[in-house]
Amino acid sequence: MIATDGLSLEQAPPLDLPLRLFLTAPLFAAAAGVLLLWQADVVLATRWSPAALAATHLLTVGFLGMVMVGASLQMLPVLVGAPVPAVRPVAGAVHMLLGIGATGLAAGLLGGGPWPLAIGAATAALGFGIAALGLLLALWRARRRGTGLRGFPLPMLALMVAVALGAMLTLALLGWLVLPRLLDWVNLHAAWGLFGWVGLLVLTVGVQVVPLFHVTPAYPVWVVRRLGPLLFLALLGLTLAALLPDSAGIPIAQLLGALLAAGFGAFAVLTLWLQAHGARARIDATLLHWWLAMAALLGAVGCWALGGSTELMGLLLLVGVGVGLPSGMLLKIVPFLCWFHLQSRQVALGRFDLRIPHMHRLLPERGARAQLALHAAALVFLLAGLLQPVFGRVGGALLALAALWLLALLVGSASRYRAAKRTLETTSAGTG
Ligand code: HEM
């Protein structure tokens, strides 16, 4: 069971808005899987191969971007009563812009020429900009009423820094901007994107939804209040250190890198501990996704500490955390929202004689577990692909299958929701 006390649907947007984003996102993860199936040898050999850069942005802009925006549009009003202004046009525009952005960036980085790259970068930047503005405005209004979601602005700000740096890198690649020490800028862009946006988002969302979804004790106050700002400051420090001469900059960057690794490592350990001490022993696919993602996060921290390859770290963070965790969350959020909307419709219509489908009928647990198994297998084969490319190809195929299976489960859930809603409304019209 999910604890639903204190949740409010009153200001939530129509369910079709986030669903549109949720049902498009897996297509980009599937595209990254197909790219890996096709070119695993080059993708896994070096982070600088065009195919690796393209796969990275299919996953970050296409998959993660759409899931984040869809979930925030729906969950912010439900969790803290913070509706996004003009939500329908905002959701429609962001959906289209991120879709074009991810496709254009991937095509451009893959060697498709300057125009796809320029158009992809501009549309992705605009899409993220509109989404962040809408979400920050909603949070600011909620904060004035004392209900703001603590910490949520930080990942949004980090995303904006990552996007601004990405735009600069694009200008440099197009030859429209001279950027000395390009590697430092790429590393900063990746750090703000992966640790700032993705990492802080996982932390901020985790402290809210882990206790809610898995009925665990709350996170300690220092994690809820201090860890996010501390890690954000570490990223700021890392950025400033890149501007210093190497003799001073490198030791500072190493120290701050250690702080980031320790902070995220502590979050992963604490999350696993809380989930092991939850009130409910029931182990579902979402919980298993969390365990796998936290293990991947700890693996990435270990890899950093031992000076392992950036390709290994990238794979653990991008696929292990960046694909796994949102997939697990979608397996829970989508049936939960469908059920929650149906329940509130039932109350509004006073139709207590009708039974609405529960969450596991909307999205069967067996299907969710099969999705988890496909994803876990994909991660294992992709990791093995770092040693032997043929495994990487299998991993790519499994990644695509896991994404398509996720899509099928979400489509199934949405169509069962629509059927139940129709039954509620038509029988009400008939009885009314
Ligand atoms: C408007 C959005 C974005 C644009 C225009 C953009 C653009 C770029 C460009 C031009 C590069 C460098 C390519 C090269 O040097 O050949 C790059 C690298 C990278 N980007 Fe982005 N990016 C965007 C969003 C993101 C986001 C949101 C993330 C992460 C969450 C991200 C993660 C990365 C990573 C990890 C790399 C380095 C890849 C590596 O180390 O192999 N990007 N990006």
Coordinates of C-alpha atoms and ligand atoms in Angstrom, one line a residue:
M1 CA 0.0 0.0 0.0
I2 CA 1.0 3.6 -0.6
A3 CA 0.4 6.1 2.2
T4 CA -2.0 8.6 0.6
D5 CA -2.7 10.8 3.6
G6 CA -2.2 14.4 2.8
L7 CA -2.2 14.0 -0.9
S8 CA -4.4 16.2 -2.9
L9 CA -5.7 15.8 -6.5
E10 CA -7.5 19.0 -6.6
Q11 CA -4.9 21.0 -8.5
A12 CA -3.4 18.1 -10.5
P13 CA -3.5 18.4 -14.3
P14 CA -5.5 15.9 -16.4
L15 CA -3.7 12.6 -16.4
D16 CA -3.3 12.6 -20.2
L17 CA -0.6 15.3 -19.9
P18 CA 2.0 13.3 -17.9
L19 CA 1.0 10.1 -19.7
R20 CA 1.9 11.6 -23.0
L21 CA 5.5 12.2 -21.7
F22 CA 5.7 8.8 -19.9
L23 CA 4.6 6.9 -23.0
T24 CA 7.1 8.7 -25.2
A25 CA 10.1 8.4 -22.9
P26 CA 10.8 4.7 -23.3
L27 CA 11.1 5.1 -27.0
F28 CA 14.3 7.1 -26.5
A29 CA 15.7 4.4 -24.1
A30 CA 14.8 1.8 -26.8
A31 CA 16.6 3.9 -29.4
A32 CA 19.7 4.0 -27.2
G33 CA 19.5 0.3 -26.9
V34 CA 19.3 -0.1 -30.7
L35 CA 22.3 2.1 -31.0
L36 CA 24.2 -0.1 -28.6
L37 CA 23.1 -3.2 -30.4
W38 CA 24.5 -1.7 -33.6
Q39 CA 27.7 -0.1 -32.3
A40 CA 28.4 -1.5 -28.9
D41 CA 32.1 -1.9 -29.7
V42 CA 32.6 1.9 -30.2
V43 CA 30.1 3.1 -27.6
L44 CA 31.7 1.1 -24.8
A45 CA 35.3 1.5 -26.0
T46 CA 35.4 5.3 -25.4
R47 CA 33.1 7.9 -24.0
W48 CA 34.2 10.2 -26.9
S49 CA 32.8 8.0 -29.7
P50 CA 30.0 9.8 -31.6
A51 CA 27.7 6.8 -30.8
A52 CA 28.4 7.1 -27.0
L53 CA 27.6 10.8 -27.1
A54 CA 24.4 10.2 -29.0
A55 CA 23.3 7.3 -26.7
T56 CA 24.1 9.5 -23.7
H57 CA 21.7 12.3 -24.9
L58 CA 19.0 9.9 -26.0
L59 CA 19.0 8.7 -22.4
T60 CA 19.4 12.0 -20.6
V61 CA 17.4 14.4 -22.8
G62 CA 14.9 12.0 -24.3
F63 CA 14.2 9.4 -21.6
L64 CA 15.2 11.1 -18.3
G65 CA 14.0 14.6 -19.4
M66 CA 10.5 13.4 -20.3
V67 CA 10.1 11.2 -17.2
M68 CA 11.2 14.0 -14.9
V69 CA 8.9 16.6 -16.5
G70 CA 5.9 14.2 -16.6
A71 CA 6.4 13.1 -13.0
S72 CA 6.9 16.7 -11.7
L73 CA 3.9 18.1 -13.5
Q74 CA 1.7 15.5 -11.8
M75 CA 3.4 14.9 -8.5
L76 CA 4.1 18.5 -7.5
P77 CA 0.5 19.4 -7.3
V78 CA -0.4 16.1 -5.6
L79 CA 2.5 16.2 -3.1
V80 CA 2.7 19.8 -2.2
G81 CA -0.3 21.5 -3.9
A82 CA 1.9 23.4 -6.4
P83 CA 0.2 23.4 -9.8
V84 CA 2.3 24.4 -12.8
P85 CA 0.9 27.5 -14.5
A86 CA -0.5 27.0 -18.0
V87 CA 0.1 23.3 -17.6
R88 CA -1.4 22.2 -20.9
P89 CA 0.6 24.4 -23.2
V90 CA 3.7 23.9 -21.1
A91 CA 3.4 20.1 -21.2
G92 CA 2.7 20.1 -24.9
A93 CA 5.6 22.3 -25.8
V94 CA 8.1 20.5 -23.5
H95 CA 7.0 17.2 -24.9
M96 CA 7.6 18.3 -28.5
L97 CA 10.8 20.3 -27.8
L98 CA 12.5 17.5 -25.8
G99 CA 11.5 15.0 -28.4
I100 CA 13.0 17.0 -31.3
G101 CA 15.9 18.0 -29.1
A102 CA 16.9 14.5 -28.1
T103 CA 16.5 13.3 -31.7
G104 CA 18.4 16.2 -33.2
L105 CA 21.2 16.1 -30.6
A106 CA 21.7 12.3 -31.1
A107 CA 21.7 12.7 -34.9
G108 CA 24.1 15.6 -34.8
L109 CA 26.5 14.0 -32.4
L110 CA 26.3 10.8 -34.4
G111 CA 27.8 12.7 -37.3
G112 CA 24.6 13.9 -39.0
G113 CA 26.0 17.4 -39.6
P114 CA 25.9 20.8 -37.9
W115 CA 22.2 21.5 -38.5
P116 CA 20.7 18.6 -36.6
L117 CA 23.1 19.4 -33.8
A118 CA 22.3 23.1 -33.7
I119 CA 18.5 22.5 -33.9
G120 CA 18.6 19.6 -31.4
A121 CA 20.6 21.7 -28.9
A122 CA 18.4 24.8 -29.3
T123 CA 15.1 22.8 -28.9
A124 CA 16.4 20.7 -26.0
A125 CA 17.6 23.8 -24.2
L126 CA 14.3 25.6 -24.8
G127 CA 12.3 22.5 -23.7
F128 CA 14.3 22.2 -20.5
G129 CA 14.2 26.0 -20.0
I130 CA 10.4 26.1 -20.2
A131 CA 10.0 23.0 -18.0
A132 CA 12.3 24.4 -15.3
L133 CA 10.7 27.8 -15.4
G134 CA 7.2 26.3 -15.0
L135 CA 8.3 24.0 -12.1
L136 CA 10.3 26.7 -10.3
L137 CA 7.3 29.1 -10.5
A138 CA 5.0 26.5 -9.1
L139 CA 7.4 25.8 -6.3
W140 CA 7.9 29.5 -5.5
R141 CA 4.1 30.0 -5.2
A142 CA 3.8 26.9 -3.0
R143 CA 6.7 28.1 -0.9
R144 CA 4.9 31.4 -0.3
R145 CA 2.1 29.4 1.1
G146 CA 4.6 27.4 3.2
T147 CA 4.2 24.1 1.3
G148 CA 7.2 24.2 -1.0
L149 CA 9.0 20.9 -1.7
R150 CA 12.3 21.3 0.1
G151 CA 15.4 21.0 -2.1
F152 CA 13.6 20.6 -5.5
P153 CA 14.9 23.9 -7.0
L154 CA 18.5 22.7 -6.7
P155 CA 18.3 19.9 -9.3
M156 CA 16.4 22.4 -11.5
L157 CA 19.2 24.9 -11.2
A158 CA 21.8 22.3 -11.8
L159 CA 19.9 21.2 -15.0
M160 CA 20.0 24.8 -16.2
V161 CA 23.8 25.0 -15.6
A162 CA 24.2 21.7 -17.5
V163 CA 22.0 22.9 -20.3
A164 CA 23.9 26.2 -20.5
L165 CA 27.3 24.4 -20.6
G166 CA 25.8 22.0 -23.2
A167 CA 24.8 24.9 -25.4
M168 CA 28.4 26.3 -25.1
L169 CA 29.9 23.0 -26.0
T170 CA 27.6 22.8 -29.0
L171 CA 28.7 26.3 -30.2
A172 CA 32.3 25.1 -29.7
L173 CA 31.7 22.0 -31.8
L174 CA 30.0 24.0 -34.5
G175 CA 33.1 26.3 -34.6
W176 CA 31.1 29.4 -33.5
L177 CA 32.8 29.7 -30.1
V178 CA 36.5 29.2 -29.2
L179 CA 36.6 27.3 -25.9
P180 CA 40.0 26.7 -24.5
R181 CA 40.4 23.6 -22.2
L182 CA 37.4 22.0 -23.9
L183 CA 37.8 18.8 -21.9
D184 CA 37.3 20.7 -18.6
W185 CA 34.1 22.2 -19.9
V186 CA 32.8 18.8 -21.1
N187 CA 33.6 17.3 -17.7
L188 CA 31.8 20.2 -15.9
H189 CA 28.7 19.8 -18.2
A190 CA 28.6 16.0 -17.5
A191 CA 29.1 16.6 -13.7
W192 CA 26.3 19.2 -13.5
G193 CA 24.0 16.9 -15.6
L194 CA 24.8 13.6 -13.9
F195 CA 25.5 14.7 -10.3
G196 CA 23.7 18.0 -10.2
W197 CA 20.5 17.3 -12.0
V198 CA 20.1 13.5 -11.9
G199 CA 21.9 12.9 -8.6
L200 CA 20.2 15.7 -6.7
L201 CA 16.8 14.8 -8.3
V202 CA 17.2 11.2 -7.1
L203 CA 18.0 12.6 -3.6
T204 CA 15.2 15.1 -3.5
V205 CA 12.6 12.8 -4.9
G206 CA 13.9 9.8 -2.9
V207 CA 13.5 11.5 0.5
Q208 CA 9.9 12.2 -0.4
V209 CA 8.8 9.0 -2.1
V210 CA 10.8 6.2 -0.4
P211 CA 9.0 6.7 2.9
L212 CA 5.7 7.2 1.0
F213 CA 5.9 4.3 -1.5
H214 CA 7.8 1.8 0.7
V215 CA 6.4 2.9 4.1
T216 CA 9.9 3.3 5.6
P217 CA 11.0 5.5 8.5
A218 CA 11.8 9.1 7.4
Y219 CA 15.3 10.1 6.3
P220 CA 17.3 11.8 8.9
V221 CA 16.9 15.6 8.9
W222 CA 20.5 16.3 7.8
V223 CA 19.9 14.3 4.6
V224 CA 16.6 16.0 3.9
R225 CA 17.8 19.5 4.6
R226 CA 21.6 19.6 4.3
L227 CA 22.9 17.0 1.9
G228 CA 21.4 18.5 -1.3
P229 CA 22.7 22.0 -0.7
L230 CA 26.1 20.6 0.4
L231 CA 26.5 18.6 -2.8
F232 CA 25.3 21.6 -4.8
L233 CA 28.0 23.7 -3.2
A234 CA 30.6 21.0 -3.9
L235 CA 29.6 21.2 -7.6
L236 CA 29.9 25.0 -7.6
G237 CA 33.4 24.6 -6.0
L238 CA 34.3 22.1 -8.7
T239 CA 33.3 24.6 -11.3
L240 CA 35.4 27.3 -9.7
A241 CA 38.4 24.9 -9.3
A242 CA 38.4 24.4 -13.1
L243 CA 39.1 28.1 -13.5
L244 CA 42.2 27.9 -11.2
P245 CA 45.7 26.9 -12.4
D246 CA 46.2 23.1 -12.3
S247 CA 48.5 23.2 -9.2
A248 CA 45.7 24.6 -7.0
G249 CA 42.7 23.4 -9.1
I250 CA 43.4 19.7 -9.2
P251 CA 43.8 19.0 -5.5
I252 CA 40.6 21.1 -4.7
A253 CA 38.7 19.2 -7.5
Q254 CA 39.9 15.9 -6.0
L255 CA 38.7 16.9 -2.5
L256 CA 35.3 18.0 -3.8
G257 CA 35.0 14.9 -5.9
A258 CA 35.5 12.9 -2.8
L259 CA 32.8 14.9 -1.0
L260 CA 30.4 14.2 -3.9
A261 CA 31.2 10.5 -3.9
A262 CA 30.9 10.3 -0.1
G263 CA 27.6 12.2 -0.1
F264 CA 25.9 10.1 -2.8
G265 CA 27.4 6.9 -1.4
A266 CA 25.9 7.8 2.1
F267 CA 22.5 8.4 0.4
A268 CA 22.6 5.0 -1.3
V269 CA 23.6 3.2 1.9
L270 CA 20.9 5.0 3.9
T271 CA 18.2 4.3 1.3
L272 CA 19.0 0.6 1.3
W273 CA 19.0 0.6 5.1
L274 CA 15.7 2.4 5.4
Q275 CA 14.1 0.1 2.8
A276 CA 15.3 -2.9 4.7
H277 CA 13.6 -1.5 7.9
G278 CA 10.3 -0.5 6.3
A279 CA 7.0 -1.4 7.9
R280 CA 6.2 -3.6 4.9
A281 CA 8.2 -6.6 4.0
R282 CA 6.6 -6.9 0.5
I283 CA 9.3 -6.7 -2.2
D284 CA 7.9 -5.4 -5.4
A285 CA 9.5 -4.5 -8.7
T286 CA 9.9 -0.8 -7.8
L287 CA 11.7 -1.7 -4.6
L288 CA 14.0 -4.1 -6.5
H289 CA 14.7 -1.3 -9.1
W290 CA 15.7 0.9 -6.2
W291 CA 18.0 -1.7 -4.8
L292 CA 19.6 -2.3 -8.2
A293 CA 20.0 1.5 -8.8
M294 CA 21.5 2.1 -5.3
A295 CA 23.9 -0.8 -5.9
A296 CA 24.9 0.8 -9.3
L297 CA 25.4 4.1 -7.5
L298 CA 27.6 2.5 -4.9
G299 CA 29.5 0.7 -7.8
A300 CA 30.1 4.1 -9.4
V301 CA 31.3 5.6 -6.1
G302 CA 33.7 2.6 -5.7
C303 CA 34.8 3.0 -9.3
W304 CA 35.6 6.6 -8.7
A305 CA 37.5 5.8 -5.4
L306 CA 39.6 3.1 -7.2
G307 CA 40.3 5.4 -10.2
G308 CA 38.3 3.1 -12.5
S309 CA 37.4 3.9 -16.1
T310 CA 35.0 6.8 -16.8
E311 CA 33.2 4.4 -19.2
L312 CA 32.4 2.0 -16.4
M313 CA 31.3 4.9 -14.2
G314 CA 29.2 6.4 -17.0
L315 CA 27.4 3.1 -17.6
L316 CA 26.6 2.5 -13.9
L317 CA 25.3 6.1 -13.6
L318 CA 23.5 6.4 -16.9
V319 CA 22.0 2.9 -17.3
G320 CA 22.1 1.6 -13.7
V321 CA 20.7 4.7 -12.0
G322 CA 19.4 7.0 -14.9
V323 CA 17.4 4.3 -16.7
G324 CA 16.7 1.9 -13.8
L325 CA 15.3 4.2 -11.2
P326 CA 12.9 6.1 -13.5
S327 CA 11.7 2.8 -14.9
G328 CA 11.0 1.5 -11.4
M329 CA 9.3 4.7 -10.5
L330 CA 7.1 4.6 -13.6
L331 CA 6.0 1.1 -12.8
K332 CA 4.7 2.5 -9.5
I333 CA 3.7 6.1 -10.4
V334 CA 1.6 5.3 -13.5
P335 CA -0.7 2.7 -11.9
F336 CA -0.8 4.8 -8.7
L337 CA -1.9 7.9 -10.6
C338 CA -4.4 6.0 -12.7
W339 CA -5.9 4.5 -9.5
F340 CA -5.8 7.8 -7.6
H341 CA -7.6 9.6 -10.5
L342 CA -10.2 6.9 -10.7
Q343 CA -10.8 6.9 -7.0
S344 CA -11.3 10.7 -7.0
R345 CA -13.7 10.4 -10.0
Q346 CA -15.6 7.7 -8.1
V347 CA -15.9 9.9 -5.0
A348 CA -16.9 12.9 -7.2
L349 CA -19.7 10.8 -8.9
G350 CA -20.7 9.1 -5.7
R351 CA -20.5 5.7 -7.4
F352 CA -19.5 3.5 -4.5
D353 CA -21.5 0.6 -6.0
L354 CA -18.8 0.2 -8.7
R355 CA -15.4 -1.3 -8.0
I356 CA -12.4 0.4 -9.5
P357 CA -9.4 -1.7 -10.5
H358 CA -6.6 -1.7 -7.9
M359 CA -3.0 -0.8 -8.8
H360 CA -1.9 -4.4 -9.5
R361 CA -4.7 -4.9 -11.9
L362 CA -3.8 -1.7 -13.7
L363 CA -0.2 -2.9 -14.0
P364 CA 0.4 -6.5 -13.1
E365 CA 3.3 -7.2 -10.8
R366 CA 4.5 -10.2 -12.8
G367 CA 4.9 -7.9 -15.9
A368 CA 6.8 -5.4 -13.8
R369 CA 9.1 -8.0 -12.5
A370 CA 9.8 -9.2 -16.0
Q371 CA 10.7 -5.6 -16.9
L372 CA 13.1 -5.5 -13.9
A373 CA 14.7 -8.8 -15.0
L374 CA 15.2 -7.5 -18.6
H375 CA 16.7 -4.2 -17.3
A376 CA 19.0 -6.1 -14.8
A377 CA 20.2 -8.4 -17.6
A378 CA 20.8 -5.4 -19.9
L379 CA 23.0 -3.8 -17.2
V380 CA 25.0 -7.0 -16.6
F381 CA 25.6 -7.6 -20.3
L382 CA 26.5 -3.9 -20.9
L383 CA 29.0 -4.1 -18.1
A384 CA 30.4 -7.3 -19.6
G385 CA 30.5 -5.5 -22.9
L386 CA 33.3 -3.3 -21.5
L387 CA 35.5 -6.4 -21.7
Q388 CA 34.0 -8.1 -24.7
P389 CA 31.9 -6.1 -27.2
V390 CA 29.7 -9.0 -28.2
F391 CA 28.1 -8.9 -24.7
G392 CA 27.6 -5.2 -25.2
R393 CA 25.4 -5.9 -28.3
V394 CA 23.3 -8.3 -26.3
G395 CA 23.1 -5.7 -23.6
G396 CA 21.9 -3.1 -26.1
A397 CA 19.2 -5.5 -27.4
L398 CA 18.1 -6.2 -23.8
L399 CA 18.0 -2.5 -23.0
A400 CA 15.8 -1.9 -26.0
L401 CA 13.5 -4.8 -25.0
A402 CA 13.3 -3.6 -21.4
A403 CA 12.3 -0.2 -22.6
L404 CA 9.7 -1.5 -25.1
W405 CA 8.3 -3.9 -22.4
L406 CA 8.1 -0.9 -20.0
L407 CA 6.1 1.0 -22.7
A408 CA 3.8 -2.0 -23.2
L409 CA 3.1 -2.1 -19.4
L410 CA 2.4 1.6 -19.3
V411 CA 0.1 1.5 -22.4
G412 CA -1.8 -1.4 -20.8
S413 CA -2.2 0.6 -17.5
A414 CA -3.4 3.7 -19.4
S415 CA -5.9 1.7 -21.4
R416 CA -7.3 -0.1 -18.4
Y417 CA -7.6 3.3 -16.7
R418 CA -9.5 4.7 -19.7
A419 CA -11.9 1.7 -19.8
A420 CA -12.6 2.0 -16.0
K421 CA -13.2 5.7 -16.3
R422 CA -15.6 5.2 -19.2
T423 CA -17.5 2.6 -17.1
L424 CA -17.7 5.0 -14.2
E425 CA -18.9 7.9 -16.3
T426 CA -21.3 6.1 -18.6
T427 CA -23.0 4.2 -15.8
S428 CA -23.2 7.5 -13.9
A429 CA -24.8 9.2 -16.8
G430 CA -27.2 6.3 -17.1
T431 CA -28.1 6.2 -13.4
G432 CA -28.1 10.0 -13.1
Ligands
HEM1 C1 20.3 21.2 -24.1 C2 20.8 20.1 -23.6 C3 22.2 19.6 -23.9 C4 23.1 19.9 -24.9 C5 22.9 20.9 -26.0 C6 24.2 19.0 -24.7 C7 25.4 19.0 -25.5 C8 26.5 18.3 -25.3 C9 27.7 18.4 -26.1 C10 27.9 19.3 -27.3 C11 28.6 17.5 -25.5 C12 30.1 17.3 -25.9 C13 30.3 16.5 -27.1 C14 31.7 16.5 -27.5 O1 32.6 17.0 -26.9 O2 32.0 15.9 -28.6 C15 28.0 16.9 -24.4 C16 28.6 15.9 -23.6 C17 27.9 15.3 -22.6 N1 26.6 15.5 -22.1 FE1 25.3 16.9 -22.9 N2 24.0 18.2 -23.7 C18 22.8 18.5 -23.1 C19 22.2 18.0 -22.0 C20 22.7 17.0 -21.2 C21 22.2 16.5 -20.0 C22 20.8 17.0 -19.4 C23 23.1 15.6 -19.5 C24 23.0 14.8 -18.3 C25 22.3 14.5 -17.5 C26 24.2 15.5 -20.4 C27 25.2 14.7 -20.3 C28 26.4 14.7 -21.1 C29 27.5 13.9 -20.8 C30 27.7 12.9 -19.7 C31 28.5 14.3 -21.8 C32 29.9 13.8 -21.9 C33 29.9 12.5 -22.5 C34 31.1 11.8 -22.2 O3 31.8 12.1 -21.2 O4 31.3 10.9 -22.9 N3 24.0 16.4 -21.5 N4 26.7 17.4 -24.3

